[in-house]
Coordinates of C-alpha atoms in Angstrom, one line a residue:
X1 CA 237.2 12.1 -113.9
X2 CA 239.6 10.8 -116.9
X3 CA 241.4 7.5 -115.1
X4 CA 243.7 8.0 -112.3
X5 CA 248.0 6.8 -114.3
X6 CA 248.6 4.5 -111.9
X7 CA 245.7 2.4 -113.6
X8 CA 246.8 2.0 -116.9
X9 CA 250.8 1.5 -116.1
X10 CA 253.1 -1.5 -116.4
X11 CA 253.8 -4.6 -114.1
X12 CA 257.3 -3.2 -113.2
X13 CA 256.1 0.6 -112.5
X14 CA 253.5 0.1 -110.1
X15 CA 255.7 -3.1 -108.1
X16 CA 257.8 0.2 -107.9
X17 CA 255.0 2.3 -106.4
X18 CA 254.7 -0.2 -104.0
X19 CA 257.5 -1.5 -102.6
X20 CA 258.5 2.4 -102.3
X21 CA 255.1 2.1 -100.3
X22 CA 255.4 -0.8 -98.3
X23 CA 258.5 -0.2 -97.3
X24 CA 258.0 3.6 -96.1
X25 CA 254.2 1.5 -93.9
X26 CA 256.2 -1.0 -92.3
X27 CA 258.5 1.9 -91.2
X28 CA 256.2 4.1 -89.8
X29 CA 254.1 0.9 -88.2
X30 CA 257.6 -0.5 -86.6
X31 CA 258.5 3.2 -84.8
X32 CA 255.1 4.2 -84.7
X33 CA 253.3 1.9 -82.4
X34 CA 254.9 -1.1 -80.2
X35 CA 252.0 -3.8 -80.4
X36 CA 253.2 -4.5 -84.8
X37 CA 256.9 -3.5 -83.1
X38 CA 256.2 -6.8 -81.7
X39 CA 255.2 -8.5 -83.9
X40 CA 257.6 -7.6 -86.2
X41 CA 260.3 -8.0 -83.4
X42 CA 258.6 -11.8 -83.2
X43 CA 259.5 -12.3 -86.4
X44 CA 262.3 -11.9 -87.0
X45 CA 261.7 -8.3 -89.8
X46 CA 263.0 -4.9 -89.4
X47 CA 261.8 -2.3 -91.5
X48 CA 265.5 -2.3 -93.5
X49 CA 265.0 -5.9 -94.7
X50 CA 262.4 -5.8 -97.0
X51 CA 263.6 -4.4 -99.7
X52 CA 261.7 -6.7 -102.3
X53 CA 258.3 -7.9 -102.8
X54 CA 259.3 -10.8 -102.7
X55 CA 260.4 -9.8 -99.0
X56 CA 257.0 -9.3 -97.6
X57 CA 256.2 -13.5 -96.9
X58 CA 258.4 -12.5 -94.0
X59 CA 255.8 -10.5 -92.5
X60 CA 253.3 -11.6 -89.8
X61 CA 249.9 -12.2 -90.6
X62 CA 246.6 -10.2 -88.7
X63 CA 243.7 -11.4 -88.2
X64 CA 240.8 -9.7 -87.1
X65 CA 240.9 -10.9 -84.0
X66 CA 244.3 -9.0 -83.6
X67 CA 242.6 -5.9 -83.8
X68 CA 239.5 -6.9 -81.8
X69 CA 242.2 -7.6 -78.8
X70 CA 243.4 -4.4 -79.0
X71 CA 240.9 -1.9 -79.2
X72 CA 239.5 0.6 -79.8
X73 CA 242.9 2.8 -81.1
X74 CA 245.5 0.2 -79.7
X75 CA 246.4 -0.6 -84.0
X76 CA 246.6 3.2 -85.2
X77 CA 249.7 5.0 -85.4
X78 CA 248.4 7.9 -86.8
X79 CA 248.2 10.3 -82.8
X80 CA 244.9 10.8 -81.2
X81 CA 245.1 14.6 -82.4
X82 CA 245.3 14.2 -87.1
X83 CA 242.0 11.1 -86.7
X84 CA 238.9 14.1 -88.6
X85 CA 236.6 10.5 -89.0
X86 CA 235.8 7.1 -87.3
X87 CA 234.0 3.6 -88.2
X88 CA 233.8 0.7 -87.2
X89 CA 231.6 -2.4 -88.0
X90 CA 228.7 -3.8 -85.9
X91 CA 230.1 -5.9 -83.8
X92 CA 227.7 -8.7 -84.1
X93 CA 230.8 -11.7 -83.4
X94 CA 232.2 -9.9 -80.7
X95 CA 233.8 -5.5 -79.8
X96 CA 233.6 -4.2 -82.9
X97 CA 236.4 -3.1 -85.2
X98 CA 237.1 0.3 -85.1
X99 CA 238.9 2.1 -88.1
X100 CA 240.7 5.7 -87.7
X101 CA 241.1 7.7 -90.8
X102 CA 243.3 11.4 -91.1
X103 CA 242.5 13.3 -93.3
X104 CA 245.5 12.0 -96.4
X105 CA 243.0 8.7 -95.3
X106 CA 239.4 10.4 -96.3
X107 CA 241.7 11.1 -99.5
X108 CA 242.7 8.3 -100.2
X109 CA 239.4 6.6 -99.8
X110 CA 237.2 9.2 -101.9
X111 CA 239.8 8.2 -104.9
X112 CA 239.3 4.7 -104.6
X113 CA 235.8 5.4 -104.8
X114 CA 236.3 7.8 -107.3
X115 CA 237.6 5.2 -109.4
X116 CA 235.1 2.7 -109.1
X117 CA 232.4 4.8 -109.5
X118 CA 234.0 5.6 -112.6
X119 CA 234.9 2.3 -113.0
X120 CA 230.7 1.4 -113.1
X121 CA 230.4 4.1 -115.8
X122 CA 228.6 7.3 -113.4
X123 CA 229.3 9.9 -115.2
X124 CA 228.5 14.0 -113.8
X125 CA 225.5 14.3 -115.5
X126 CA 224.5 11.0 -113.0
X127 CA 221.9 12.0 -110.1
X128 CA 223.4 8.6 -107.2
X129 CA 220.6 7.0 -104.6
X130 CA 223.5 6.1 -102.2
X131 CA 221.1 3.8 -100.5
X132 CA 223.9 2.0 -98.5
X133 CA 224.1 3.0 -94.3
X134 CA 225.4 6.4 -93.1
X135 CA 227.4 6.6 -90.1
X136 CA 230.0 4.0 -88.5
X137 CA 228.6 1.7 -91.3
X138 CA 231.3 2.7 -94.0
X139 CA 229.5 2.1 -97.0
X140 CA 227.7 5.2 -96.9
X141 CA 229.7 8.1 -96.5
X142 CA 232.8 5.7 -98.8
X143 CA 230.0 5.6 -101.7
X144 CA 228.6 9.4 -101.1
X145 CA 232.1 10.6 -101.2
X146 CA 233.4 9.0 -104.5
X147 CA 230.6 10.2 -106.7
X148 CA 230.7 13.5 -105.5
X149 CA 234.3 13.9 -106.2
X150 CA 233.2 12.8 -109.8
X151 CA 230.9 14.9 -109.8
X152 CA 227.8 13.3 -109.7
X153 CA 224.4 13.8 -107.2
X154 CA 224.3 12.5 -104.4
X155 CA 220.7 11.6 -103.1
X156 CA 222.0 10.1 -99.6
X157 CA 219.4 7.6 -98.8
X158 CA 221.2 5.9 -96.3
X159 CA 218.9 2.4 -96.2
X160 CA 215.0 0.9 -94.6
X161 CA 212.3 3.4 -95.5
X162 CA 211.2 1.0 -98.3
X163 CA 208.2 3.6 -100.1
X164 CA 210.1 6.0 -99.5
X165 CA 213.0 4.7 -101.4
X166 CA 211.1 4.2 -104.3
X167 CA 209.3 7.5 -104.5
X168 CA 212.4 8.9 -104.2
X169 CA 213.5 6.8 -107.4
X170 CA 210.4 7.9 -109.5
X171 CA 210.8 11.4 -108.3
X172 CA 213.6 12.2 -108.5
X173 CA 214.6 10.7 -111.3
X174 CA 217.6 8.7 -109.5
X175 CA 220.4 7.3 -113.0
X176 CA 222.3 5.6 -110.3
X177 CA 221.3 2.6 -107.6
X178 CA 224.1 1.7 -105.4
X179 CA 223.6 -0.7 -102.2
X180 CA 224.0 -4.5 -101.2
X181 CA 222.1 -6.6 -104.1
X182 CA 219.7 -8.7 -101.7
X183 CA 218.0 -4.6 -100.8
X184 CA 217.4 -3.9 -104.5
X185 CA 215.9 -7.1 -105.0
X186 CA 213.3 -6.5 -101.6
X187 CA 213.1 -2.6 -103.2
X188 CA 212.1 -4.5 -106.7
X189 CA 209.8 -7.3 -105.0
X190 CA 207.6 -4.1 -102.8
X191 CA 207.5 -1.9 -106.2
X192 CA 205.2 -5.0 -107.2
X193 CA 202.4 -3.6 -105.1
X194 CA 202.9 -0.3 -105.5
X195 CA 202.7 -1.1 -109.3
X196 CA 205.9 0.0 -110.9
X197 CA 207.4 -1.3 -113.2
X198 CA 211.3 -0.2 -112.7
X199 CA 212.8 -0.4 -115.8
X200 CA 210.4 2.4 -117.6
X201 CA 212.2 4.7 -114.3
X202 CA 215.3 6.2 -115.3
X203 CA 217.2 3.5 -113.6
X204 CA 220.2 2.7 -116.1
X205 CA 223.1 1.9 -113.5
X206 CA 223.3 -0.3 -110.3
X207 CA 226.7 -0.4 -108.3
X208 CA 226.4 -3.4 -105.2
X209 CA 228.0 -4.9 -102.6
X210 CA 229.1 -5.1 -99.2
X211 CA 227.3 -8.6 -99.2
X212 CA 228.5 -12.1 -101.9
X213 CA 226.5 -12.3 -105.1
X214 CA 226.4 -15.0 -107.7
X215 CA 225.8 -14.4 -111.7
X216 CA 222.7 -14.9 -111.3
X217 CA 221.8 -12.4 -109.0
X218 CA 223.0 -10.0 -111.4
X219 CA 220.8 -11.3 -114.0
X220 CA 218.2 -11.2 -111.7
X221 CA 219.0 -7.6 -111.0
X222 CA 219.6 -6.1 -114.7
X223 CA 216.3 -7.5 -115.9
X224 CA 213.9 -6.8 -113.7
X225 CA 215.4 -3.5 -112.8
X226 CA 216.8 -2.6 -116.7
X227 CA 220.0 -1.4 -115.4
X228 CA 223.8 -2.5 -115.9
X229 CA 224.7 -5.0 -112.1
X230 CA 228.4 -4.0 -111.5
X231 CA 230.0 -5.4 -108.4
X232 CA 232.4 -3.8 -105.8
X233 CA 234.4 -4.6 -103.1
X234 CA 236.5 -3.3 -99.5
X235 CA 235.9 -3.6 -96.4
X236 CA 236.0 -1.7 -93.0
X237 CA 239.9 -2.2 -92.2
X238 CA 241.0 -2.1 -95.0
X239 CA 240.0 0.9 -95.6
X240 CA 235.0 0.6 -97.0
X241 CA 233.8 0.3 -100.2
X242 CA 236.4 0.9 -103.0
X243 CA 239.5 -1.7 -102.3
X244 CA 238.1 -3.4 -106.0
X245 CA 235.3 -2.5 -108.5
X246 CA 234.1 -4.0 -111.7
X247 CA 234.9 -2.0 -114.9
X248 CA 231.2 -2.2 -117.5
X249 CA 232.7 -2.0 -120.5
X250 CA 233.9 -5.4 -119.0
X251 CA 232.2 -7.0 -115.9
X252 CA 235.0 -10.1 -115.9
X253 CA 237.0 -9.7 -112.4
X254 CA 237.6 -6.0 -109.6
X255 CA 240.5 -3.9 -111.2
X256 CA 242.6 -4.2 -107.1
X257 CA 243.3 -1.0 -106.4
X258 CA 247.0 -2.1 -105.8
X259 CA 248.6 1.1 -106.0
X260 CA 247.2 1.5 -102.7
X261 CA 246.0 -2.1 -101.5
X262 CA 248.1 -5.1 -101.9
X263 CA 246.9 -8.2 -102.2
X264 CA 248.1 -11.7 -102.0
X265 CA 245.8 -15.4 -102.5
X266 CA 247.8 -17.6 -100.0
X267 CA 246.6 -21.1 -98.5
X268 CA 243.6 -20.4 -95.7
X269 CA 245.8 -23.0 -93.6
X270 CA 249.6 -23.7 -94.2
X271 CA 249.7 -19.8 -96.0
X272 CA 250.8 -20.6 -98.4
X273 CA 251.3 -17.7 -100.8
X274 CA 249.7 -18.9 -103.6
X275 CA 250.2 -18.3 -107.6
X276 CA 248.1 -15.9 -109.9
X277 CA 245.3 -17.4 -111.0
X278 CA 244.5 -19.5 -108.8
X279 CA 241.8 -19.5 -106.2
X280 CA 242.7 -19.2 -101.8
X281 CA 242.0 -16.7 -99.2
X282 CA 242.2 -12.5 -100.6
X283 CA 245.2 -11.5 -98.1
X284 CA 245.8 -7.0 -98.6
X285 CA 248.4 -5.4 -97.0
X286 CA 247.1 -1.5 -96.9
X287 CA 250.5 0.7 -98.1
X288 CA 249.9 4.1 -98.1
X289 CA 247.5 4.3 -95.1
X290 CA 247.8 7.2 -91.9
X291 CA 245.5 6.2 -89.2
X292 CA 245.7 2.2 -88.8
X293 CA 247.8 0.2 -91.7
X294 CA 247.3 -3.4 -91.6
X295 CA 249.8 -5.2 -93.3
X296 CA 249.0 -9.3 -94.6
X297 CA 245.5 -8.6 -92.8
X298 CA 243.4 -11.7 -93.7
X299 CA 240.0 -11.1 -94.9
X300 CA 238.8 -14.0 -95.2
X301 CA 237.4 -14.2 -98.7
X302 CA 238.2 -16.6 -101.4
X303 CA 238.7 -15.8 -104.2
X304 CA 241.9 -16.2 -107.3
X305 CA 244.5 -12.8 -109.2
X306 CA 244.1 -12.0 -112.8
X307 CA 247.7 -10.3 -113.6
X308 CA 246.6 -9.8 -117.5
X309 CA 245.6 -5.9 -118.6
X310 CA 241.6 -6.0 -119.2
X311 CA 239.7 -5.6 -122.3
X312 CA 239.4 -1.6 -120.8
X313 CA 242.6 -0.7 -120.8
X314 CA 242.9 -0.9 -117.3
X315 CA 246.0 -3.2 -115.8
X316 CA 245.0 -3.6 -111.9
X317 CA 245.8 -6.8 -110.6
X318 CA 242.0 -8.4 -110.9
X319 CA 240.0 -10.1 -108.2
X320 CA 237.6 -13.4 -109.0
X321 CA 234.6 -12.1 -106.7
X322 CA 234.4 -13.5 -104.1
X323 CA 233.3 -16.7 -103.2
X324 CA 232.3 -17.2 -100.1
X325 CA 234.6 -17.1 -97.4
X326 CA 236.6 -18.9 -94.9
X327 CA 234.7 -18.6 -92.1
X328 CA 231.4 -18.9 -93.0
X329 CA 232.3 -22.3 -95.5
X330 CA 230.0 -25.0 -93.9
X331 CA 231.1 -29.1 -94.1
X332 CA 228.2 -31.1 -93.9
X333 CA 229.5 -34.5 -93.3
X334 CA 232.6 -33.7 -95.2
X335 CA 231.5 -32.1 -98.2
X336 CA 232.3 -28.0 -98.3
X337 CA 229.9 -25.4 -99.6
X338 CA 228.5 -22.3 -99.7
X339 CA 225.2 -20.0 -99.3
X340 CA 225.9 -18.1 -102.6
X341 CA 226.5 -21.5 -105.0
X342 CA 222.6 -22.3 -103.8
X343 CA 221.8 -18.5 -105.0
X344 CA 223.0 -19.4 -108.3
X345 CA 221.0 -22.8 -108.1
X346 CA 217.1 -21.4 -106.9
X347 CA 218.1 -18.0 -109.6
X348 CA 217.5 -20.5 -112.1
X349 CA 215.1 -21.8 -111.6
X350 CA 210.9 -20.1 -112.2
X351 CA 208.6 -19.9 -109.7
X352 CA 211.7 -19.3 -106.9
X353 CA 213.2 -16.2 -105.5
X354 CA 216.3 -14.9 -104.5
X355 CA 215.4 -14.9 -100.8
X356 CA 216.8 -18.3 -98.6
X357 CA 217.8 -19.8 -96.4
X358 CA 219.9 -23.0 -95.3
X359 CA 219.0 -24.2 -91.8
X360 CA 222.2 -26.3 -90.5
X361 CA 220.6 -28.4 -87.5
X362 CA 222.6 -32.0 -85.9
X363 CA 220.4 -35.6 -85.2
X364 CA 222.0 -37.5 -83.7
X365 CA 225.9 -37.8 -84.4
X366 CA 226.1 -36.5 -88.1
X367 CA 224.4 -33.0 -89.8
X368 CA 221.6 -32.5 -91.8
X369 CA 220.1 -28.8 -94.0
X370 CA 217.5 -26.9 -95.3
X371 CA 217.3 -24.9 -97.4
X372 CA 214.5 -22.4 -97.2
X373 CA 212.7 -21.4 -100.3
X374 CA 210.6 -18.8 -101.1
X375 CA 208.0 -19.4 -104.0
X376 CA 206.5 -16.7 -105.2
X377 CA 203.3 -15.1 -105.9
X378 CA 202.4 -16.7 -109.6
X379 CA 203.7 -20.2 -107.4
X380 CA 201.0 -19.5 -105.0
X381 CA 198.5 -19.2 -107.1
X382 CA 199.3 -21.4 -110.0
X383 CA 199.5 -24.1 -107.4
X384 CA 196.0 -23.9 -106.1
X385 CA 197.9 -23.0 -102.5
X386 CA 195.0 -21.3 -100.2
X387 CA 197.5 -19.5 -97.8
X388 CA 193.9 -18.9 -95.7
X389 CA 193.5 -22.4 -94.3
X390 CA 196.6 -24.0 -92.0
X391 CA 200.4 -23.1 -91.9
X392 CA 201.5 -22.6 -95.5
X393 CA 204.2 -24.7 -95.4
X394 CA 201.8 -27.8 -94.9
X395 CA 200.0 -26.6 -97.6
X396 CA 202.6 -26.2 -99.8
X397 CA 204.0 -30.1 -99.5
X398 CA 200.3 -31.4 -100.2
X399 CA 200.9 -29.4 -104.1
X400 CA 201.7 -32.2 -106.5
X401 CA 203.3 -28.6 -108.4
X402 CA 205.2 -27.8 -105.4
X403 CA 206.1 -31.5 -104.7
X404 CA 208.3 -31.6 -108.2
X405 CA 209.6 -28.1 -107.4
X406 CA 210.8 -29.4 -104.4
X407 CA 212.5 -32.4 -106.0
X408 CA 214.3 -30.5 -108.6
X409 CA 215.7 -28.4 -106.0
X410 CA 216.4 -31.1 -104.1
X411 CA 218.1 -32.8 -107.6
X412 CA 219.9 -29.3 -108.6
X413 CA 221.4 -29.4 -105.0
X414 CA 222.9 -32.7 -104.8
X415 CA 223.9 -32.2 -107.8
X416 CA 226.7 -29.0 -107.3
X417 CA 227.3 -29.5 -104.6
X418 CA 227.5 -33.0 -103.8
X419 CA 224.8 -33.5 -100.8
X420 CA 220.8 -34.3 -100.3
X421 CA 219.8 -31.4 -98.3
X422 CA 215.7 -31.0 -97.4
X423 CA 214.5 -28.6 -99.6
X424 CA 210.7 -26.0 -98.3
X425 CA 208.9 -24.3 -99.4
X426 CA 207.3 -21.4 -97.7
X427 CA 205.3 -18.6 -98.5
X428 CA 205.9 -15.1 -99.9
X429 CA 208.0 -12.6 -97.0
X430 CA 208.6 -15.3 -94.3
X431 CA 212.1 -15.0 -94.5
X432 CA 213.0 -12.4 -92.9
X433 CA 214.0 -9.6 -95.1
X434 CA 217.5 -6.8 -94.2
X435 CA 218.0 -3.8 -94.9
X436 CA 221.7 -5.0 -95.4
X437 CA 224.0 -8.0 -95.0
X438 CA 220.9 -10.8 -95.7
X439 CA 221.1 -13.0 -93.2
X440 CA 221.6 -16.7 -94.7
X441 CA 222.6 -19.2 -92.5
X442 CA 220.6 -20.2 -89.4
X443 CA 223.1 -23.0 -87.7
X444 CA 221.7 -24.6 -85.2
X445 CA 224.4 -27.5 -84.4
X446 CA 226.5 -27.3 -80.8
X447 CA 228.8 -24.9 -80.5
X448 CA 231.3 -27.3 -78.7
X449 CA 231.4 -29.0 -81.9

């Protein structure tokens, strides 16, 4: 698939596209959705007031809670006769976030995911093993649509069935794998037990997303699988995967499909729009969606934008890989940090795996943090630990080698994050695995804190 012309046009031409689409979207929303009309009226803005892109700052923000409050279809703009597909979040923190797609939206989604696949270097000669979940989750079908658009052969595996995933990789000769990075690491773990050398398979490319992952995790994946690992970003509320993507040539920021999704970075507390290069909360406006367009949607994801053209030739604004979320951020004794910072530290150490859990609890009036980290089988053997006698944690703590490793990790975490934590080494397989997004934090503090 050739690049679309919008991926390489000048900044002035891009802004003309964005303004025209923004004006049309605001007009459609104002005329067809009473919830948004009320919001815009309260902000004192009418569609005619949007005369330049800078006027987007006059528009009110949209939060995830508003989508839940209007569950299931209250923020739809298209009529139900025009909705051809539904997707939704899992609803683990409240009512599901439901998204409706028109035929135009599905076409838009297919286009941006085709760009993501092409950006990763995927071609019509590839066999794509799609491990993202199918169903209400957007990952599976979105990736499927994009890979088919460029002519690749798609294996719709979905999640789970780890041993079968490996068998398919071997027997079908999969050249591309698409999944969450944490689940791919789980596949490697199982494959090692089966005696599989993934570097000898035909895999050459991985397209990963749905959870934050570090450069250290990228390095580990590339080393273990012998592939080029590319990142993509999306969220169900906006379209699903395909909001932005890395190019395999450079991989220095994710190209935002800004002709469809207008990006801003704001200060998470004040809402002030920040200039290019400054870190803050990513805000997205869907300027071409028909089913459920959203104005200035607060993603809660932390990033920064770079408007300089990429060496690959694309001129799309790039966003920094997500470093965390404003609502995932842990505040411990006045210090802010994200679990992904712990991951980057762990992956630099030999003898420990990328599986970890940050446990936060309150002792009296003081918040305490324990980082549980799995050791590898090789480390267990070197430490002389016998998992058949007593609990794994007690045995490992009695081993001098384990004690030294815990102290080193504890020191590294304090150096990077700035707080002292308890580090506990646990046996392989102790940390729960996930076929979707990995759970990294167990916050046991009272909910009324």
